[in-house]
Amino acid sequence: MSNEFLNRLLPENFCGTQTLYNEVMRENIIIHDLVYPHVFGKDQYIGQFSDNSVDELQLMGQSLDLPKGSRVLDIGAGRGRVAVWMAHRFSWKITGIDLAEIPIQEAKEFRKQFPSIDINFIHANIYDYQFDSLFDGLYGTGAFCHFNAENLFKHCYDLLQPSGRMTFMERIRLGPITNADWQHLTADWNCPYVYSKEEYETLLEKSGFKSLKAIDLTGPFRLWQERSVSVRENLKHDIIKLTSQNYYDASLNLAKYENDVTGKGLLGYMCFTAIKQ
Ligand SMILES: C[S@@+](CC[C@H](N)C(=O)[O-])C[C@H]1O[C@@H](n2cnc3c(N)ncnc32)[C@H](O)[C@@H]1O
């Protein structure tokens, strides 16, 4: 791993992460459900709080390649929409865990609408919770960025059965990110680092996994970033009516900023799948 970037590795900040998602849920959720069906497309939005569409969830689930009835862990399940979708689509027994109380409470409520699926949600930090048995697989969407990947992968290794599988979708670093951009992309979001593809793969191997697949989703991610800007502009009046001019300006500026960094070729998006050796 490049020392230049490694020197920028920040400590994990789960207090900050917890506050971030409790606040985001309180303030943003109406806007999220207004904006993102347009950003993703109606049939591609299920209430996910991550940058991936339903088609990409499907791809990720297929990469895990586990039979019906497998025990699968969703790390950082948020408000549980992805976990419920996975349980329906792949007939896995899903456990979703999240450290932020507001989204995971919402997940528990949401789950009640689907009595036939095998799913449960836990409010805890993944590092603190003792599970009663090992998992056949685990995944994360938009959650792994909050971790030091080396710490997390070692922990995931211990949570899996022999030959258990792990998959996740995350933003990746594609080019040299300036110090100012680094601050916005890491500290401002309580993310310790922006890993490159090679760094993720090196850390997977170092933690006892063999990389199976790395699917590049940068193309759709770029379009997603562009639409995050244009949809906000198109919905300006609705957003302001529900929030305030200040909220609208801040949210649009953030979307523009991320679109700009992505457009410069510095950020991409990938789905990684690995097997416990
Ligand atoms: C961007 S949200 C993604 C939510 C969900 N996976 C989705 O796609 O809708 C990231 C989630 O990871 C959770 N998270 C971050 N660190 C965690 C930890 N140490 N243990 C459990 N959950 C964590 C956050 O609370 C947050 O809800």
CSV table of C-alpha atoms and ligand atoms in Angstrom, one decimal:
chain,number,residue,atom,x,y,z
A,1,MET,CA,0.0,0.0,0.0
A,2,SER,CA,1.3,3.5,-0.8
A,3,ASN,CA,2.8,5.2,2.2
A,4,GLU,CA,1.7,8.6,0.8
A,5,PHE,CA,-1.9,7.6,1.3
A,6,LEU,CA,-1.4,5.3,4.3
A,7,ASN,CA,-0.1,8.3,6.3
A,8,ARG,CA,-3.6,9.7,5.9
A,9,LEU,CA,-5.4,6.8,7.5
A,10,LEU,CA,-7.7,8.1,10.3
A,11,PRO,CA,-8.9,6.2,13.3
A,12,GLU,CA,-12.4,4.6,13.1
A,13,ASN,CA,-14.9,7.0,14.7
A,14,PHE,CA,-18.1,5.1,15.6
A,15,CYS,CA,-19.5,7.7,17.9
A,16,GLY,CA,-19.4,10.2,15.0
A,17,THR,CA,-20.9,7.6,12.7
A,18,GLN,CA,-23.7,6.8,15.0
A,19,THR,CA,-24.5,10.5,15.4
A,20,LEU,CA,-24.3,11.0,11.7
A,21,TYR,CA,-26.8,8.3,10.8
A,22,ASN,CA,-29.2,9.2,13.7
A,23,GLU,CA,-29.1,12.8,12.5
A,24,VAL,CA,-29.3,11.9,8.8
A,25,MET,CA,-32.4,9.7,9.5
A,26,ARG,CA,-34.0,12.5,11.5
A,27,GLU,CA,-33.4,15.3,9.0
A,28,ASN,CA,-32.9,13.7,5.6
A,29,ILE,CA,-35.2,10.8,5.2
A,30,ILE,CA,-38.1,12.6,3.5
A,31,ILE,CA,-35.8,14.2,1.1
A,32,HIS,CA,-34.0,10.9,0.5
A,33,ASP,CA,-37.2,9.2,-0.4
A,34,LEU,CA,-38.1,12.1,-2.6
A,35,VAL,CA,-34.8,12.5,-4.5
A,36,TYR,CA,-33.4,8.9,-4.9
A,37,PRO,CA,-36.3,7.2,-6.8
A,38,HIS,CA,-35.4,9.8,-9.5
A,39,VAL,CA,-31.7,9.4,-9.1
A,40,PHE,CA,-31.8,5.5,-9.3
A,41,GLY,CA,-34.9,5.2,-11.3
A,42,LYS,CA,-38.2,4.1,-9.7
A,43,ASP,CA,-37.6,0.3,-10.1
A,44,GLN,CA,-34.0,0.6,-8.8
A,45,TYR,CA,-34.8,2.3,-5.5
A,46,ILE,CA,-35.9,0.3,-2.5
A,47,GLY,CA,-35.0,2.8,0.2
A,48,GLN,CA,-31.3,1.9,0.3
A,49,PHE,CA,-28.9,4.4,1.9
A,50,SER,CA,-26.0,3.4,-0.3
A,51,ASP,CA,-24.8,4.3,-3.9
A,52,ASN,CA,-26.0,1.0,-5.5
A,53,SER,CA,-29.1,0.2,-7.5
A,54,VAL,CA,-31.3,-2.8,-7.3
A,55,ASP,CA,-29.5,-4.3,-10.3
A,56,GLU,CA,-26.2,-4.0,-8.5
A,57,LEU,CA,-27.7,-5.6,-5.4
A,58,GLN,CA,-28.7,-8.5,-7.6
A,59,LEU,CA,-25.2,-8.7,-9.0
A,60,MET,CA,-23.7,-8.6,-5.5
A,61,GLY,CA,-26.1,-11.3,-4.2
A,62,GLN,CA,-25.3,-13.5,-7.1
A,63,SER,CA,-21.5,-13.1,-6.5
A,64,LEU,CA,-22.0,-14.4,-3.0
A,65,ASP,CA,-23.4,-17.6,-4.6
A,66,LEU,CA,-24.9,-19.1,-1.5
A,67,PRO,CA,-27.9,-21.6,-1.5
A,68,LYS,CA,-31.3,-20.9,0.0
A,69,GLY,CA,-31.5,-21.0,3.7
A,70,SER,CA,-27.8,-19.8,4.2
A,71,ARG,CA,-27.1,-17.7,7.2
A,72,VAL,CA,-26.0,-14.3,6.0
A,73,LEU,CA,-25.0,-11.2,7.9
A,74,ASP,CA,-25.7,-7.6,6.7
A,75,ILE,CA,-23.1,-5.3,8.4
A,76,GLY,CA,-24.4,-1.8,8.7
A,77,ALA,CA,-27.9,-2.7,7.7
A,78,GLY,CA,-29.3,0.8,8.2
A,79,ARG,CA,-33.0,0.9,7.8
A,80,GLY,CA,-33.1,-2.7,6.6
A,81,ARG,CA,-34.3,-2.2,3.1
A,82,VAL,CA,-31.4,-4.0,1.5
A,83,ALA,CA,-31.6,-6.9,4.0
A,84,VAL,CA,-35.3,-7.4,3.4
A,85,TRP,CA,-34.7,-7.3,-0.4
A,86,MET,CA,-31.9,-9.9,-0.1
A,87,ALA,CA,-34.0,-12.2,2.1
A,88,HIS,CA,-36.8,-12.1,-0.5
A,89,ARG,CA,-34.6,-12.4,-3.5
A,90,PHE,CA,-32.2,-15.1,-2.3
A,91,SER,CA,-34.2,-16.8,0.5
A,92,TRP,CA,-31.3,-16.4,2.9
A,93,LYS,CA,-31.7,-16.2,6.7
A,94,ILE,CA,-30.5,-12.6,7.3
A,95,THR,CA,-29.2,-10.9,10.4
A,96,GLY,CA,-28.8,-7.2,10.0
A,97,ILE,CA,-26.8,-5.2,12.5
A,98,ASP,CA,-26.3,-1.5,12.8
A,99,LEU,CA,-24.9,0.8,15.5
A,100,ALA,CA,-27.3,3.7,14.9
A,101,GLU,CA,-30.5,3.4,16.8
A,102,ILE,CA,-32.9,5.3,14.5
A,103,PRO,CA,-32.3,3.4,11.3
A,104,ILE,CA,-32.3,0.0,13.0
A,105,GLN,CA,-35.5,0.8,14.8
A,106,GLU,CA,-37.0,1.7,11.5
A,107,ALA,CA,-35.7,-1.6,10.1
A,108,LYS,CA,-37.4,-3.5,12.9
A,109,GLU,CA,-40.7,-1.8,12.1
A,110,PHE,CA,-40.4,-2.3,8.4
A,111,ARG,CA,-39.6,-6.0,8.8
A,112,LYS,CA,-43.0,-6.5,10.5
A,113,GLN,CA,-44.7,-6.1,7.0
A,114,PHE,CA,-42.9,-9.3,5.9
A,115,PRO,CA,-43.8,-12.1,8.4
A,116,SER,CA,-42.8,-14.9,6.0
A,117,ILE,CA,-39.1,-14.0,5.6
A,118,ASP,CA,-36.4,-15.1,8.0
A,119,ILE,CA,-34.7,-11.9,9.2
A,120,ASN,CA,-33.8,-10.2,12.4
A,121,PHE,CA,-32.2,-6.9,13.2
A,122,ILE,CA,-29.7,-6.1,16.0
A,123,HIS,CA,-28.8,-2.7,17.4
A,124,ALA,CA,-25.1,-3.0,18.1
A,125,ASN,CA,-21.6,-2.2,17.0
A,126,ILE,CA,-20.4,-5.2,14.9
A,127,TYR,CA,-17.1,-5.2,17.0
A,128,ASP,CA,-19.0,-5.6,20.3
A,129,TYR,CA,-21.8,-8.1,19.5
A,130,GLN,CA,-21.3,-11.9,20.3
A,131,PHE,CA,-23.2,-14.0,17.7
A,132,ASP,CA,-24.3,-17.4,18.8
A,133,SER,CA,-23.0,-19.1,15.6
A,134,LEU,CA,-20.9,-18.5,12.5
A,135,PHE,CA,-22.3,-17.2,9.2
A,136,ASP,CA,-22.2,-18.7,5.7
A,137,GLY,CA,-21.8,-15.3,4.2
A,138,LEU,CA,-21.8,-11.6,4.9
A,139,TYR,CA,-22.1,-8.4,3.0
A,140,GLY,CA,-22.1,-4.6,3.4
A,141,THR,CA,-23.5,-1.8,1.2
A,142,GLY,CA,-22.2,1.6,1.9
A,143,ALA,CA,-21.1,0.6,5.4
A,144,PHE,CA,-17.5,-0.7,5.0
A,145,CYS,CA,-16.2,2.8,4.3
A,146,HIS,CA,-16.7,3.6,8.0
A,147,PHE,CA,-14.1,1.0,9.0
A,148,ASN,CA,-10.4,0.5,8.9
A,149,ALA,CA,-10.6,-2.3,6.3
A,150,GLU,CA,-7.9,-4.4,7.8
A,151,ASN,CA,-9.6,-4.4,11.3
A,152,LEU,CA,-13.0,-5.1,9.7
A,153,PHE,CA,-11.8,-7.9,7.4
A,154,LYS,CA,-10.0,-9.7,10.3
A,155,HIS,CA,-13.2,-9.5,12.3
A,156,CYS,CA,-15.3,-10.7,9.3
A,157,TYR,CA,-12.9,-13.7,9.0
A,158,ASP,CA,-13.8,-14.7,12.6
A,159,LEU,CA,-17.6,-14.4,11.9
A,160,LEU,CA,-17.6,-16.8,9.0
A,161,GLN,CA,-17.7,-20.6,8.6
A,162,PRO,CA,-14.7,-22.2,6.8
A,163,SER,CA,-15.1,-21.3,3.1
A,164,GLY,CA,-17.6,-18.6,4.1
A,165,ARG,CA,-18.0,-15.7,1.6
A,166,MET,CA,-18.0,-12.0,1.9
A,167,THR,CA,-19.1,-9.3,-0.6
A,168,PHE,CA,-19.3,-5.6,-0.4
A,169,MET,CA,-19.9,-2.5,-2.6
A,170,GLU,CA,-17.9,0.6,-1.9
A,171,ARG,CA,-16.4,3.7,-3.4
A,172,ILE,CA,-12.8,3.3,-4.4
A,173,ARG,CA,-9.9,5.7,-5.0
A,174,LEU,CA,-8.9,5.9,-8.7
A,175,GLY,CA,-6.4,8.8,-8.6
A,176,PRO,CA,-4.4,11.2,-6.4
A,177,ILE,CA,-6.8,12.9,-4.0
A,178,THR,CA,-5.7,16.3,-2.7
A,179,ASN,CA,-5.5,16.9,1.1
A,180,ALA,CA,-8.6,19.2,1.0
A,181,ASP,CA,-10.6,16.6,-1.0
A,182,TRP,CA,-9.4,13.9,1.4
A,183,GLN,CA,-10.8,15.8,4.4
A,184,HIS,CA,-14.3,16.0,2.6
A,185,LEU,CA,-14.3,12.4,1.6
A,186,THR,CA,-13.1,10.9,4.9
A,187,ALA,CA,-13.2,12.9,8.1
A,188,ASP,CA,-16.5,14.7,7.1
A,189,TRP,CA,-18.2,11.3,6.7
A,190,ASN,CA,-16.4,9.5,9.5
A,191,CYS,CA,-14.6,7.3,7.0
A,192,PRO,CA,-11.0,6.5,7.9
A,193,TYR,CA,-9.7,6.2,4.3
A,194,VAL,CA,-10.6,5.9,0.6
A,195,TYR,CA,-9.1,2.6,-0.5
A,196,SER,CA,-8.0,1.7,-4.0
A,197,LYS,CA,-9.0,-1.6,-5.6
A,198,GLU,CA,-5.5,-2.9,-5.0
A,199,GLU,CA,-5.5,-1.9,-1.4
A,200,TYR,CA,-8.8,-3.7,-0.7
A,201,GLU,CA,-7.5,-6.8,-2.5
A,202,THR,CA,-4.2,-6.7,-0.5
A,203,LEU,CA,-6.0,-6.3,2.8
A,204,LEU,CA,-8.5,-9.2,1.9
A,205,GLU,CA,-5.5,-11.5,1.3
A,206,LYS,CA,-3.7,-10.3,4.4
A,207,SER,CA,-6.8,-11.1,6.5
A,208,GLY,CA,-7.1,-14.7,5.2
A,209,PHE,CA,-9.5,-14.2,2.3
A,210,LYS,CA,-9.0,-15.1,-1.4
A,211,SER,CA,-10.4,-12.5,-3.7
A,212,LEU,CA,-12.9,-14.1,-6.1
A,213,LYS,CA,-14.3,-11.1,-8.1
A,214,ALA,CA,-14.0,-7.4,-8.3
A,215,ILE,CA,-16.7,-5.9,-10.5
A,216,ASP,CA,-16.2,-2.3,-11.7
A,217,LEU,CA,-19.4,-0.3,-11.3
A,218,THR,CA,-17.7,3.1,-11.9
A,219,GLY,CA,-19.8,3.8,-15.1
A,220,PRO,CA,-23.2,3.6,-13.4
A,221,PHE,CA,-21.7,5.4,-10.4
A,222,ARG,CA,-20.7,8.4,-12.5
A,223,LEU,CA,-24.2,8.7,-14.0
A,224,TRP,CA,-25.6,8.3,-10.5
A,225,GLN,CA,-23.5,11.2,-9.3
A,226,GLU,CA,-24.6,13.4,-12.3
A,227,ARG,CA,-28.3,12.6,-11.6
A,228,SER,CA,-27.8,13.4,-7.9
A,229,VAL,CA,-27.2,17.0,-9.0
A,230,SER,CA,-29.7,17.3,-11.8
A,231,VAL,CA,-32.5,15.7,-9.8
A,232,ARG,CA,-32.0,18.1,-6.9
A,233,GLU,CA,-32.1,21.0,-9.3
A,234,ASN,CA,-35.3,19.8,-10.9
A,235,LEU,CA,-36.9,19.2,-7.5
A,236,LYS,CA,-35.7,22.5,-6.0
A,237,HIS,CA,-39.1,23.8,-5.1
A,238,ASP,CA,-40.3,20.6,-3.5
A,239,ILE,CA,-37.1,20.2,-1.5
A,240,ILE,CA,-37.3,23.8,-0.2
A,241,LYS,CA,-40.9,23.4,0.7
A,242,LEU,CA,-40.1,20.4,2.8
A,243,THR,CA,-36.9,21.8,4.3
A,244,SER,CA,-35.3,25.2,3.8
A,245,GLN,CA,-33.3,27.2,1.3
A,246,ASN,CA,-30.2,26.5,3.5
A,247,TYR,CA,-30.8,22.8,3.4
A,248,TYR,CA,-31.3,22.8,-0.3
A,249,ASP,CA,-28.1,24.8,-0.9
A,250,ALA,CA,-26.0,22.6,1.3
A,251,SER,CA,-27.3,19.4,-0.2
A,252,LEU,CA,-26.9,20.6,-3.8
A,253,ASN,CA,-23.3,21.8,-3.1
A,254,LEU,CA,-22.4,18.5,-1.6
A,255,ALA,CA,-23.8,16.6,-4.6
A,256,LYS,CA,-22.0,19.0,-7.0
A,257,TYR,CA,-18.8,18.5,-5.1
A,258,GLU,CA,-19.0,14.7,-5.2
A,259,ASN,CA,-19.9,14.8,-8.8
A,260,ASP,CA,-17.0,17.0,-9.6
A,261,VAL,CA,-14.5,14.7,-7.8
A,262,THR,CA,-16.0,11.6,-9.5
A,263,GLY,CA,-16.0,13.4,-12.9
A,264,LYS,CA,-12.3,14.2,-12.5
A,265,GLY,CA,-11.7,10.4,-12.4
A,266,LEU,CA,-10.7,10.3,-8.8
A,267,LEU,CA,-13.6,8.1,-7.4
A,268,GLY,CA,-15.0,4.9,-8.7
A,269,TYR,CA,-17.3,2.2,-7.3
A,270,MET,CA,-16.7,-1.6,-7.1
A,271,CYS,CA,-18.2,-4.8,-5.8
A,272,PHE,CA,-15.7,-7.1,-4.2
A,273,THR,CA,-16.3,-10.8,-3.4
A,274,ALA,CA,-13.9,-13.0,-1.4
A,275,ILE,CA,-13.8,-16.4,0.2
A,276,LYS,CA,-12.4,-17.4,3.6
A,277,GLN,CA,-9.3,-19.5,3.1
B,1,LIG,C1,-24.5,4.4,4.3
B,1,LIG,S1,-25.4,3.5,5.6
B,1,LIG,C2,-25.8,2.0,4.6
B,1,LIG,C3,-27.1,1.4,5.2
B,1,LIG,C4,-27.5,0.1,4.4
B,1,LIG,N1,-26.4,-0.8,4.2
B,1,LIG,C5,-28.1,0.5,3.0
B,1,LIG,O1,-27.5,0.2,2.0
B,1,LIG,O2,-29.2,1.1,3.0
B,1,LIG,C6,-24.0,2.8,6.6
B,1,LIG,C7,-24.5,2.2,7.9
B,1,LIG,O3,-23.4,1.5,8.5
B,1,LIG,C8,-23.6,1.6,9.9
B,1,LIG,N2,-22.4,1.3,10.6
B,1,LIG,C9,-21.2,2.0,10.6
B,1,LIG,N3,-20.3,1.5,11.4
B,1,LIG,C10,-20.9,0.4,12.0
B,1,LIG,C11,-20.5,-0.5,13.0
B,1,LIG,N4,-19.3,-0.5,13.6
B,1,LIG,N5,-21.3,-1.5,13.4
B,1,LIG,C12,-22.6,-1.6,12.9
B,1,LIG,N6,-23.0,-0.7,12.0
B,1,LIG,C13,-22.2,0.3,11.5
B,1,LIG,C14,-24.1,3.0,10.1
B,1,LIG,O4,-24.7,3.2,11.3
B,1,LIG,C15,-25.0,3.2,8.9
B,1,LIG,O5,-26.4,2.9,9.2
